[in-house]
Amino acid sequence: MSLLDAAKDVRERAYAPYSNFKVGAAIRAASGAVYAGCNVENVAYPEGTCAEAGAIAAMVAAGETEITEALVIADSPLPVSPCGGCRQKLAEFSKGSVPVTMTTLSGATKVMTMAELLPGAFAQAHMEIG
Ligand code: THU
C-alpha cells in the first residue's frame, strides 16, 4: 500500500472531536512495511496524541525501528507540518536524509528531509560524557 493511501485511510478514523482537525500519518520502515496512525484527542487536551506518534508506536510494536519515508495528511489549506514534538519523535528513528511528505486532501504537497525539518536535533551524542 502507498503511504498516501494508508495515511488517507487512517485519517478517516482519527478521533478529533475538539479540534475537528483529522490527521493521518504513514511511515515506511526498513522492511518495506507501512505503518499508519491518526491523532487521538482527549477531553484533557494535553493528553491527546498526534498521528505521527500513533504510526511510530505501530512500527515499534511490530518490531521495527528504522523509518525510510514518512507522509502526513490533513484537510488543510497548506501541507500539514509535523509539530516540534513529532519532529523529534520521527528523528529518533530516521536518518537526516529521510523524506517527509506533507500533503492535503486537495493535493497541495511539500517534501522536506528530516534534517531540514529538525536541524540540530538533540541526539545521543549530546549525552556522551566527554
Ligand atoms: N496534529 C497531528 O496529529 N499531527 C501534526 O503533524 C499536526 C497536529 C493533531 C494534533 C491535534 O489533535 C490536532 O492535529 C490539532 O492540533
mmCIF file of N, CA and C and ligand atoms in Angstrom:
data_model
loop_
_atom_site.group_PDB
_atom_site.id
_atom_site.type_symbol
_atom_site.label_atom_id
_atom_site.label_comp_id
_atom_site.label_asym_id
_atom_site.label_seq_id
_atom_site.Cartn_x
_atom_site.Cartn_y
_atom_site.Cartn_z
ATOM 1 N N MET A 1 0.851 -1.200 0.000
ATOM 2 C CA MET A 1 0.000 0.000 0.000
ATOM 3 C C MET A 1 0.894 1.261 0.000
ATOM 4 N N SER A 2 0.469 2.293 -0.723
ATOM 5 C CA SER A 2 1.269 3.520 -0.739
ATOM 6 C C SER A 2 1.091 4.275 0.583
ATOM 7 N N LEU A 3 2.083 5.106 0.895
ATOM 8 C CA LEU A 3 1.974 5.916 2.115
ATOM 9 C C LEU A 3 0.746 6.814 2.040
ATOM 10 N N LEU A 4 0.489 7.355 0.844
ATOM 11 C CA LEU A 4 -0.649 8.261 0.680
ATOM 12 C C LEU A 4 -1.968 7.546 0.966
ATOM 13 N N ASP A 5 -2.144 6.366 0.400
ATOM 14 C CA ASP A 5 -3.397 5.630 0.626
ATOM 15 C C ASP A 5 -3.549 5.247 2.097
ATOM 16 N N ALA A 6 -2.447 4.804 2.704
ATOM 17 C CA ALA A 6 -2.504 4.380 4.111
ATOM 18 C C ALA A 6 -2.851 5.565 5.017
ATOM 19 N N ALA A 7 -2.241 6.720 4.750
ATOM 20 C CA ALA A 7 -2.474 7.889 5.608
ATOM 21 C C ALA A 7 -3.889 8.440 5.415
ATOM 22 N N LYS A 8 -4.363 8.430 4.161
ATOM 23 C CA LYS A 8 -5.733 8.905 3.887
ATOM 24 C C LYS A 8 -6.753 8.013 4.592
ATOM 25 N N ASP A 9 -6.501 6.724 4.522
ATOM 26 C CA ASP A 9 -7.423 5.743 5.092
ATOM 27 C C ASP A 9 -7.497 5.889 6.618
ATOM 28 N N VAL A 10 -6.330 5.936 7.254
ATOM 29 C CA VAL A 10 -6.330 6.003 8.729
ATOM 30 C C VAL A 10 -6.850 7.356 9.213
ATOM 31 N N ARG A 11 -6.633 8.397 8.425
ATOM 32 C CA ARG A 11 -7.113 9.732 8.804
ATOM 33 C C ARG A 11 -8.620 9.734 9.040
ATOM 34 N N GLU A 12 -9.334 8.938 8.249
ATOM 35 C CA GLU A 12 -10.795 8.906 8.396
ATOM 36 C C GLU A 12 -11.218 8.403 9.773
ATOM 37 N N ARG A 13 -10.322 7.659 10.441
ATOM 38 C CA ARG A 13 -10.648 7.125 11.761
ATOM 39 C C ARG A 13 -10.058 7.969 12.894
ATOM 40 N N ALA A 14 -9.488 9.120 12.552
ATOM 41 C CA ALA A 14 -8.934 9.991 13.595
ATOM 42 C C ALA A 14 -10.040 10.346 14.588
ATOM 43 N N TYR A 15 -9.640 10.524 15.856
ATOM 44 C CA TYR A 15 -10.583 10.926 16.909
ATOM 45 C C TYR A 15 -10.226 12.360 17.280
ATOM 46 N N ALA A 16 -10.926 13.292 16.675
ATOM 47 C CA ALA A 16 -10.578 14.711 16.847
ATOM 48 C C ALA A 16 -11.818 15.560 17.096
ATOM 49 N N PRO A 17 -12.616 15.214 18.163
ATOM 50 C CA PRO A 17 -13.859 15.960 18.403
ATOM 51 C C PRO A 17 -13.630 17.369 18.922
ATOM 52 N N TYR A 18 -12.433 17.681 19.390
ATOM 53 C CA TYR A 18 -12.178 19.002 19.986
ATOM 54 C C TYR A 18 -11.635 19.985 18.957
ATOM 55 N N SER A 19 -10.694 19.546 18.140
ATOM 56 C CA SER A 19 -10.150 20.449 17.122
ATOM 57 C C SER A 19 -10.882 20.297 15.792
ATOM 58 N N ASN A 20 -11.570 19.165 15.603
ATOM 59 C CA ASN A 20 -12.157 18.838 14.300
ATOM 60 C C ASN A 20 -11.101 18.866 13.204
ATOM 61 N N PHE A 21 -9.867 18.587 13.551
ATOM 62 C CA PHE A 21 -8.771 18.575 12.580
ATOM 63 C C PHE A 21 -8.191 17.161 12.557
ATOM 64 N N LYS A 22 -8.642 16.389 11.571
ATOM 65 C CA LYS A 22 -8.214 14.989 11.480
ATOM 66 C C LYS A 22 -6.899 14.890 10.727
ATOM 67 N N VAL A 23 -5.970 14.134 11.281
ATOM 68 C CA VAL A 23 -4.650 13.975 10.667
ATOM 69 C C VAL A 23 -4.364 12.481 10.499
ATOM 70 N N GLY A 24 -3.744 12.146 9.380
ATOM 71 C CA GLY A 24 -3.278 10.770 9.148
ATOM 72 C C GLY A 24 -1.790 10.802 8.873
ATOM 73 N N ALA A 25 -1.079 9.819 9.390
ATOM 74 C CA ALA A 25 0.358 9.712 9.123
ATOM 75 C C ALA A 25 0.668 8.281 8.708
ATOM 76 N N ALA A 26 1.607 8.129 7.801
ATOM 77 C CA ALA A 26 2.062 6.788 7.420
ATOM 78 C C ALA A 26 3.568 6.826 7.304
ATOM 79 N N ILE A 27 4.204 5.770 7.777
ATOM 80 C CA ILE A 27 5.659 5.675 7.659
ATOM 81 C C ILE A 27 6.011 4.330 7.044
ATOM 82 N N ARG A 28 7.061 4.349 6.227
ATOM 83 C CA ARG A 28 7.587 3.086 5.710
ATOM 84 C C ARG A 28 8.824 2.748 6.528
ATOM 85 N N ALA A 29 8.926 1.491 6.947
ATOM 86 C CA ALA A 29 10.078 1.061 7.733
ATOM 87 C C ALA A 29 11.041 0.279 6.841
ATOM 88 N N ALA A 30 12.178 -0.070 7.412
ATOM 89 C CA ALA A 30 13.248 -0.702 6.635
ATOM 90 C C ALA A 30 12.788 -1.968 5.911
ATOM 91 N N SER A 31 11.867 -2.712 6.480
ATOM 92 C CA SER A 31 11.381 -3.951 5.840
ATOM 93 C C SER A 31 10.549 -3.662 4.596
ATOM 94 N N GLY A 32 10.097 -2.412 4.450
ATOM 95 C CA GLY A 32 9.187 -2.052 3.364
ATOM 96 C C GLY A 32 7.753 -1.946 3.834
ATOM 97 N N ALA A 33 7.486 -2.454 5.031
ATOM 98 C CA ALA A 33 6.115 -2.403 5.558
ATOM 99 C C ALA A 33 5.720 -0.965 5.886
ATOM 100 N N VAL A 34 4.411 -0.716 5.777
ATOM 101 C CA VAL A 34 3.859 0.617 6.052
ATOM 102 C C VAL A 34 3.068 0.568 7.361
ATOM 103 N N TYR A 35 3.292 1.571 8.221
ATOM 104 C CA TYR A 35 2.571 1.681 9.484
ATOM 105 C C TYR A 35 1.853 3.022 9.508
ATOM 106 N N ALA A 36 0.620 3.000 10.002
ATOM 107 C CA ALA A 36 -0.196 4.208 9.941
ATOM 108 C C ALA A 36 -0.708 4.583 11.325
ATOM 109 N N GLY A 37 -0.989 5.874 11.499
ATOM 110 C CA GLY A 37 -1.563 6.344 12.761
ATOM 111 C C GLY A 37 -2.371 7.603 12.537
ATOM 112 N N CYS A 38 -3.296 7.855 13.452
ATOM 113 C CA CYS A 38 -4.129 9.056 13.379
ATOM 114 C C CYS A 38 -4.058 9.782 14.717
ATOM 115 N N ASN A 39 -4.473 11.042 14.727
ATOM 116 C CA ASN A 39 -4.490 11.749 16.002
ATOM 117 C C ASN A 39 -5.647 11.244 16.859
ATOM 118 N N VAL A 40 -5.388 11.184 18.159
ATOM 119 C CA VAL A 40 -6.365 10.702 19.136
ATOM 120 C C VAL A 40 -6.433 11.750 20.246
ATOM 121 N N GLU A 41 -7.479 12.576 20.212
ATOM 122 C CA GLU A 41 -7.578 13.670 21.176
ATOM 123 C C GLU A 41 -8.205 13.184 22.481
ATOM 124 N N ASN A 42 -8.150 14.077 23.485
ATOM 125 C CA ASN A 42 -8.685 13.746 24.797
ATOM 126 C C ASN A 42 -9.325 14.997 25.383
ATOM 127 N N VAL A 43 -10.355 14.798 26.186
ATOM 128 C CA VAL A 43 -11.011 15.938 26.821
ATOM 129 C C VAL A 43 -10.027 16.708 27.701
ATOM 130 N N ALA A 44 -9.041 16.032 28.241
ATOM 131 C CA ALA A 44 -7.917 16.721 28.897
ATOM 132 C C ALA A 44 -6.923 16.996 27.766
ATOM 133 N N TYR A 45 -7.039 18.151 27.160
ATOM 134 C CA TYR A 45 -6.402 18.418 25.865
ATOM 135 C C TYR A 45 -4.944 17.978 25.722
ATOM 136 N N PRO A 46 -4.081 18.242 26.726
ATOM 137 C CA PRO A 46 -2.664 17.872 26.510
ATOM 138 C C PRO A 46 -2.435 16.368 26.402
ATOM 139 N N GLU A 47 -3.438 15.577 26.786
ATOM 140 C CA GLU A 47 -3.273 14.115 26.710
ATOM 141 C C GLU A 47 -3.499 13.566 25.309
ATOM 142 N N GLY A 48 -3.926 14.401 24.379
ATOM 143 C CA GLY A 48 -4.127 13.946 23.008
ATOM 144 C C GLY A 48 -2.798 13.577 22.361
ATOM 145 N N THR A 49 -2.864 12.683 21.380
ATOM 146 C CA THR A 49 -1.637 12.282 20.688
ATOM 147 C C THR A 49 -1.752 12.576 19.197
ATOM 148 N N CYS A 50 -0.620 12.885 18.594
ATOM 149 C CA CYS A 50 -0.574 13.199 17.170
ATOM 150 C C CYS A 50 -0.564 11.929 16.321
ATOM 151 N N ALA A 51 -0.920 12.101 15.068
ATOM 152 C CA ALA A 51 -0.946 10.988 14.115
ATOM 153 C C ALA A 51 0.432 10.322 13.988
ATOM 154 N N GLU A 52 1.465 11.139 13.961
ATOM 155 C CA GLU A 52 2.822 10.606 13.795
ATOM 156 C C GLU A 52 3.176 9.670 14.945
ATOM 157 N N ALA A 53 2.763 10.058 16.170
ATOM 158 C CA ALA A 53 3.073 9.228 17.339
ATOM 159 C C ALA A 53 2.404 7.865 17.210
ATOM 160 N N GLY A 54 1.181 7.850 16.682
ATOM 161 C CA GLY A 54 0.475 6.584 16.507
ATOM 162 C C GLY A 54 1.158 5.685 15.495
ATOM 163 N N ALA A 55 1.619 6.285 14.404
ATOM 164 C CA ALA A 55 2.301 5.492 13.363
ATOM 165 C C ALA A 55 3.615 4.927 13.902
ATOM 166 N N ILE A 56 4.334 5.750 14.657
ATOM 167 C CA ILE A 56 5.610 5.289 15.233
ATOM 168 C C ILE A 56 5.352 4.158 16.231
ATOM 169 N N ALA A 57 4.338 4.299 17.047
ATOM 170 C CA ALA A 57 4.031 3.241 18.021
ATOM 171 C C ALA A 57 3.696 1.930 17.317
ATOM 172 N N ALA A 58 2.946 2.004 16.213
ATOM 173 C CA ALA A 58 2.601 0.780 15.465
ATOM 174 C C ALA A 58 3.854 0.137 14.888
ATOM 175 N N MET A 59 4.777 0.976 14.388
ATOM 176 C CA MET A 59 6.026 0.443 13.818
ATOM 177 C C MET A 59 6.848 -0.267 14.884
ATOM 178 N N VAL A 60 7.006 0.381 16.024
ATOM 179 C CA VAL A 60 7.827 -0.215 17.087
ATOM 180 C C VAL A 60 7.155 -1.478 17.623
ATOM 181 N N ALA A 61 5.840 -1.446 17.744
ATOM 182 C CA ALA A 61 5.118 -2.628 18.227
ATOM 183 C C ALA A 61 5.292 -3.813 17.283
ATOM 184 N N ALA A 62 5.513 -3.512 16.005
ATOM 185 C CA ALA A 62 5.711 -4.579 15.010
ATOM 186 C C ALA A 62 7.170 -5.032 14.958
ATOM 187 N N GLY A 63 8.023 -4.407 15.756
ATOM 188 C CA GLY A 63 9.411 -4.855 15.833
ATOM 189 C C GLY A 63 10.380 -4.108 14.946
ATOM 190 N N GLU A 64 9.960 -2.940 14.425
ATOM 191 C CA GLU A 64 10.854 -2.186 13.543
ATOM 192 C C GLU A 64 11.245 -0.850 14.183
ATOM 193 N N THR A 65 12.444 -0.367 13.809
ATOM 194 C CA THR A 65 12.931 0.874 14.419
ATOM 195 C C THR A 65 13.618 1.791 13.406
ATOM 196 N N GLU A 66 13.424 1.517 12.096
ATOM 197 C CA GLU A 66 14.058 2.410 11.119
ATOM 198 C C GLU A 66 13.047 2.908 10.094
ATOM 199 N N ILE A 67 12.858 4.227 10.079
ATOM 200 C CA ILE A 67 11.930 4.850 9.120
ATOM 201 C C ILE A 67 12.703 5.193 7.848
ATOM 202 N N THR A 68 12.130 4.864 6.683
ATOM 203 C CA THR A 68 12.775 5.243 5.423
ATOM 204 C C THR A 68 12.023 6.359 4.707
ATOM 205 N N GLU A 69 10.753 6.542 4.985
ATOM 206 C CA GLU A 69 9.998 7.681 4.463
ATOM 207 C C GLU A 69 8.742 7.873 5.300
ATOM 208 N N ALA A 70 8.230 9.094 5.265
ATOM 209 C CA ALA A 70 7.039 9.400 6.066
ATOM 210 C C ALA A 70 6.131 10.350 5.296
ATOM 211 N N LEU A 71 4.848 10.310 5.633
ATOM 212 C CA LEU A 71 3.863 11.184 4.982
ATOM 213 C C LEU A 71 2.800 11.573 6.009
ATOM 214 N N VAL A 72 2.405 12.826 5.966
ATOM 215 C CA VAL A 72 1.357 13.331 6.866
ATOM 216 C C VAL A 72 0.310 14.035 6.011
ATOM 217 N N ILE A 73 -0.964 13.802 6.334
ATOM 218 C CA ILE A 73 -2.031 14.410 5.536
ATOM 219 C C ILE A 73 -3.139 14.954 6.432
ATOM 220 N N ALA A 74 -3.706 16.075 6.018
ATOM 221 C CA ALA A 74 -4.870 16.644 6.704
ATOM 222 C C ALA A 74 -5.698 17.389 5.669
ATOM 223 N N ASP A 75 -6.894 17.783 6.085
ATOM 224 C CA ASP A 75 -7.757 18.569 5.194
ATOM 225 C C ASP A 75 -7.506 20.038 5.509
ATOM 226 N N SER A 76 -6.355 20.523 5.078
ATOM 227 C CA SER A 76 -5.915 21.873 5.439
ATOM 228 C C SER A 76 -5.559 22.641 4.172
ATOM 229 N N PRO A 77 -5.522 23.966 4.260
ATOM 230 C CA PRO A 77 -5.185 24.747 3.064
ATOM 231 C C PRO A 77 -3.721 24.597 2.665
ATOM 232 N N LEU A 78 -2.867 24.404 3.685
ATOM 233 C CA LEU A 78 -1.432 24.240 3.428
ATOM 234 C C LEU A 78 -1.010 22.834 3.833
ATOM 235 N N PRO A 79 0.023 22.286 3.196
ATOM 236 C CA PRO A 79 0.511 20.961 3.609
ATOM 237 C C PRO A 79 0.787 20.954 5.113
ATOM 238 N N VAL A 80 0.255 19.954 5.808
ATOM 239 C CA VAL A 80 0.347 19.950 7.271
ATOM 240 C C VAL A 80 1.772 19.657 7.728
ATOM 241 N N SER A 81 2.230 20.492 8.634
ATOM 242 C CA SER A 81 3.621 20.444 9.071
ATOM 243 C C SER A 81 3.700 19.738 10.419
ATOM 244 N N PRO A 82 4.525 18.690 10.546
ATOM 245 C CA PRO A 82 4.610 17.994 11.839
ATOM 246 C C PRO A 82 5.004 18.966 12.955
ATOM 247 N N CYS A 83 4.383 18.837 14.116
ATOM 248 C CA CYS A 83 4.715 19.715 15.238
ATOM 249 C C CYS A 83 6.139 19.428 15.720
ATOM 250 N N GLY A 84 6.650 20.312 16.562
ATOM 251 C CA GLY A 84 8.029 20.152 17.040
ATOM 252 C C GLY A 84 8.263 18.823 17.732
ATOM 253 N N GLY A 85 7.303 18.441 18.581
ATOM 254 C CA GLY A 85 7.459 17.168 19.293
ATOM 255 C C GLY A 85 7.501 15.986 18.337
ATOM 256 N N CYS A 86 6.666 16.043 17.303
ATOM 257 C CA CYS A 86 6.651 14.924 16.335
ATOM 258 C C CYS A 86 7.917 14.908 15.496
ATOM 259 N N ARG A 87 8.498 16.062 15.238
ATOM 260 C CA ARG A 87 9.779 16.084 14.513
ATOM 261 C C ARG A 87 10.829 15.333 15.334
ATOM 262 N N GLN A 88 10.836 15.583 16.632
ATOM 263 C CA GLN A 88 11.800 14.877 17.485
ATOM 264 C C GLN A 88 11.481 13.378 17.525
ATOM 265 N N LYS A 89 10.203 13.030 17.575
ATOM 266 C CA LYS A 89 9.828 11.607 17.611
ATOM 267 C C LYS A 89 10.238 10.913 16.315
ATOM 268 N N LEU A 90 9.996 11.568 15.176
ATOM 269 C CA LEU A 90 10.382 10.976 13.883
ATOM 270 C C LEU A 90 11.902 10.852 13.789
ATOM 271 N N ALA A 91 12.617 11.879 14.289
ATOM 272 C CA ALA A 91 14.083 11.884 14.188
ATOM 273 C C ALA A 91 14.714 10.728 14.957
ATOM 274 N N GLU A 92 14.030 10.278 16.005
ATOM 275 C CA GLU A 92 14.556 9.147 16.790
ATOM 276 C C GLU A 92 14.797 7.916 15.911
ATOM 277 N N PHE A 93 13.986 7.772 14.856
ATOM 278 C CA PHE A 93 14.031 6.557 14.033
ATOM 279 C C PHE A 93 14.390 6.844 12.572
ATOM 280 N N SER A 94 14.866 8.065 12.277
ATOM 281 C CA SER A 94 15.115 8.454 10.879
ATOM 282 C C SER A 94 16.510 9.035 10.708
ATOM 283 N N LYS A 95 17.135 8.736 9.586
ATOM 284 C CA LYS A 95 18.349 9.465 9.217
ATOM 285 C C LYS A 95 17.926 10.857 8.714
ATOM 286 N N GLY A 96 18.879 11.785 8.671
ATOM 287 C CA GLY A 96 18.574 13.143 8.220
ATOM 288 C C GLY A 96 18.061 13.199 6.798
ATOM 289 N N SER A 97 18.420 12.197 5.997
ATOM 290 C CA SER A 97 18.026 12.189 4.582
ATOM 291 C C SER A 97 16.609 11.673 4.337
ATOM 292 N N VAL A 98 15.945 11.205 5.382
ATOM 293 C CA VAL A 98 14.600 10.621 5.197
ATOM 294 C C VAL A 98 13.620 11.695 4.713
ATOM 295 N N PRO A 99 12.921 11.433 3.603
ATOM 296 C CA PRO A 99 11.950 12.420 3.118
ATOM 297 C C PRO A 99 10.620 12.353 3.868
ATOM 298 N N VAL A 100 10.119 13.531 4.215
ATOM 299 C CA VAL A 100 8.808 13.627 4.876
ATOM 300 C C VAL A 100 7.892 14.419 3.945
ATOM 301 N N THR A 101 6.856 13.755 3.470
ATOM 302 C CA THR A 101 5.894 14.404 2.580
ATOM 303 C C THR A 101 4.753 14.970 3.412
ATOM 304 N N MET A 102 4.509 16.262 3.228
ATOM 305 C CA MET A 102 3.396 16.929 3.918
ATOM 306 C C MET A 102 2.362 17.242 2.844
ATOM 307 N N THR A 103 1.131 16.816 3.062
ATOM 308 C CA THR A 103 0.169 16.972 1.980
ATOM 309 C C THR A 103 -1.239 17.249 2.511
ATOM 310 N N THR A 104 -2.127 17.555 1.581
ATOM 311 C CA THR A 104 -3.514 17.863 1.930
ATOM 312 C C THR A 104 -4.449 17.003 1.083
ATOM 313 N N LEU A 105 -5.707 16.942 1.494
ATOM 314 C CA LEU A 105 -6.664 16.149 0.724
ATOM 315 C C LEU A 105 -6.794 16.680 -0.698
ATOM 316 N N SER A 106 -6.594 17.985 -0.876
ATOM 317 C CA SER A 106 -6.725 18.550 -2.227
ATOM 318 C C SER A 106 -5.437 18.416 -3.031
ATOM 319 N N GLY A 107 -4.373 17.895 -2.398
ATOM 320 C CA GLY A 107 -3.163 17.571 -3.161
ATOM 321 C C GLY A 107 -2.011 18.546 -3.053
ATOM 322 N N ALA A 108 -2.174 19.634 -2.259
ATOM 323 C CA ALA A 108 -1.043 20.551 -2.051
ATOM 324 C C ALA A 108 0.039 19.791 -1.286
ATOM 325 N N THR A 109 1.229 19.751 -1.850
ATOM 326 C CA THR A 109 2.256 18.867 -1.292
ATOM 327 C C THR A 109 3.591 19.571 -1.172
ATOM 328 N N LYS A 110 4.277 19.266 -0.069
ATOM 329 C CA LYS A 110 5.627 19.777 0.145
ATOM 330 C C LYS A 110 6.460 18.632 0.713
ATOM 331 N N VAL A 111 7.680 18.479 0.217
ATOM 332 C CA VAL A 111 8.550 17.414 0.730
ATOM 333 C C VAL A 111 9.789 18.055 1.337
ATOM 334 N N MET A 112 10.117 17.653 2.561
ATOM 335 C CA MET A 112 11.343 18.113 3.218
ATOM 336 C C MET A 112 12.030 16.908 3.845
ATOM 337 N N THR A 113 13.341 17.004 4.012
ATOM 338 C CA THR A 113 14.043 15.906 4.700
ATOM 339 C C THR A 113 13.933 16.118 6.209
ATOM 340 N N MET A 114 14.229 15.072 6.938
ATOM 341 C CA MET A 114 14.233 15.181 8.403
ATOM 342 C C MET A 114 15.234 16.234 8.860
ATOM 343 N N ALA A 115 16.397 16.293 8.209
ATOM 344 C CA ALA A 115 17.419 17.273 8.610
ATOM 345 C C ALA A 115 16.918 18.698 8.393
ATOM 346 N N GLU A 116 16.115 18.897 7.354
ATOM 347 C CA GLU A 116 15.539 20.235 7.119
ATOM 348 C C GLU A 116 14.456 20.554 8.153
ATOM 349 N N LEU A 117 13.697 19.531 8.528
ATOM 350 C CA LEU A 117 12.606 19.753 9.483
ATOM 351 C C LEU A 117 13.114 19.975 10.898
ATOM 352 N N LEU A 118 14.239 19.342 11.226
ATOM 353 C CA LEU A 118 14.745 19.447 12.598
ATOM 354 C C LEU A 118 16.267 19.593 12.594
ATOM 355 N N PRO A 119 16.744 20.744 12.144
ATOM 356 C CA PRO A 119 18.195 20.943 12.171
ATOM 357 C C PRO A 119 18.694 20.985 13.608
ATOM 358 N N GLY A 120 19.854 20.415 13.825
ATOM 359 C CA GLY A 120 20.440 20.442 15.172
ATOM 360 C C GLY A 120 19.698 19.585 16.165
ATOM 361 N N ALA A 121 19.048 18.516 15.682
ATOM 362 C CA ALA A 121 18.242 17.667 16.571
ATOM 363 C C ALA A 121 19.047 17.179 17.769
ATOM 364 N N PHE A 122 18.415 17.182 18.922
ATOM 365 C CA PHE A 122 19.026 16.588 20.113
ATOM 366 C C PHE A 122 19.221 15.103 19.843
ATOM 367 N N ALA A 123 20.423 14.613 20.098
ATOM 368 C CA ALA A 123 20.730 13.221 19.764
ATOM 369 C C ALA A 123 21.573 12.595 20.867
ATOM 370 N N GLN A 124 21.743 11.309 20.750
ATOM 371 C CA GLN A 124 22.511 10.535 21.737
ATOM 372 C C GLN A 124 23.881 11.168 21.995
ATOM 373 N N ALA A 125 24.508 11.667 20.924
ATOM 374 C CA ALA A 125 25.848 12.230 21.043
ATOM 375 C C ALA A 125 25.906 13.380 22.057
ATOM 376 N N HIS A 126 24.781 14.090 22.197
ATOM 377 C CA HIS A 126 24.766 15.194 23.155
ATOM 378 C C HIS A 126 24.836 14.730 24.595
ATOM 379 N N MET A 127 24.560 13.468 24.820
ATOM 380 C CA MET A 127 24.545 12.946 26.195
ATOM 381 C C MET A 127 25.855 12.248 26.560
ATOM 382 N N GLU A 128 26.757 12.126 25.583
ATOM 383 C CA GLU A 128 28.007 11.421 25.873
ATOM 384 C C GLU A 128 28.901 12.283 26.740
ATOM 385 N N ILE A 129 29.417 11.671 27.773
ATOM 386 C CA ILE A 129 30.245 12.418 28.725
ATOM 387 C C ILE A 129 31.667 12.489 28.187
ATOM 388 N N GLY A 130 32.157 13.723 28.016
ATOM 389 C CA GLY A 130 33.455 13.911 27.411
ATOM 390 C C GLY A 130 34.573 13.649 28.386
HETATM 391 N N1 THU B 1 -1.771 17.046 14.750
HETATM 392 C C1 THU B 1 -1.224 15.866 14.339
HETATM 393 O O1 THU B 1 -1.765 14.787 14.613
HETATM 394 N N2 THU B 1 -0.086 15.900 13.618
HETATM 395 C C2 THU B 1 0.505 17.044 13.160
HETATM 396 O O2 THU B 1 1.515 16.957 12.472
HETATM 397 C C3 THU B 1 -0.071 18.349 13.494
HETATM 398 C C4 THU B 1 -1.165 18.327 14.503
HETATM 399 C C5 THU B 1 -3.039 16.996 15.511
HETATM 400 C C6 THU B 1 -2.960 17.262 16.983
HETATM 401 C C7 THU B 1 -4.379 17.704 17.286
HETATM 402 O O3 THU B 1 -5.182 16.553 17.500
HETATM 403 C C8 THU B 1 -4.849 18.374 16.003
HETATM 404 O O4 THU B 1 -3.931 17.964 14.986
HETATM 405 C C9 THU B 1 -4.877 19.896 16.077
HETATM 406 O O5 THU B 1 -3.664 20.385 16.536
#
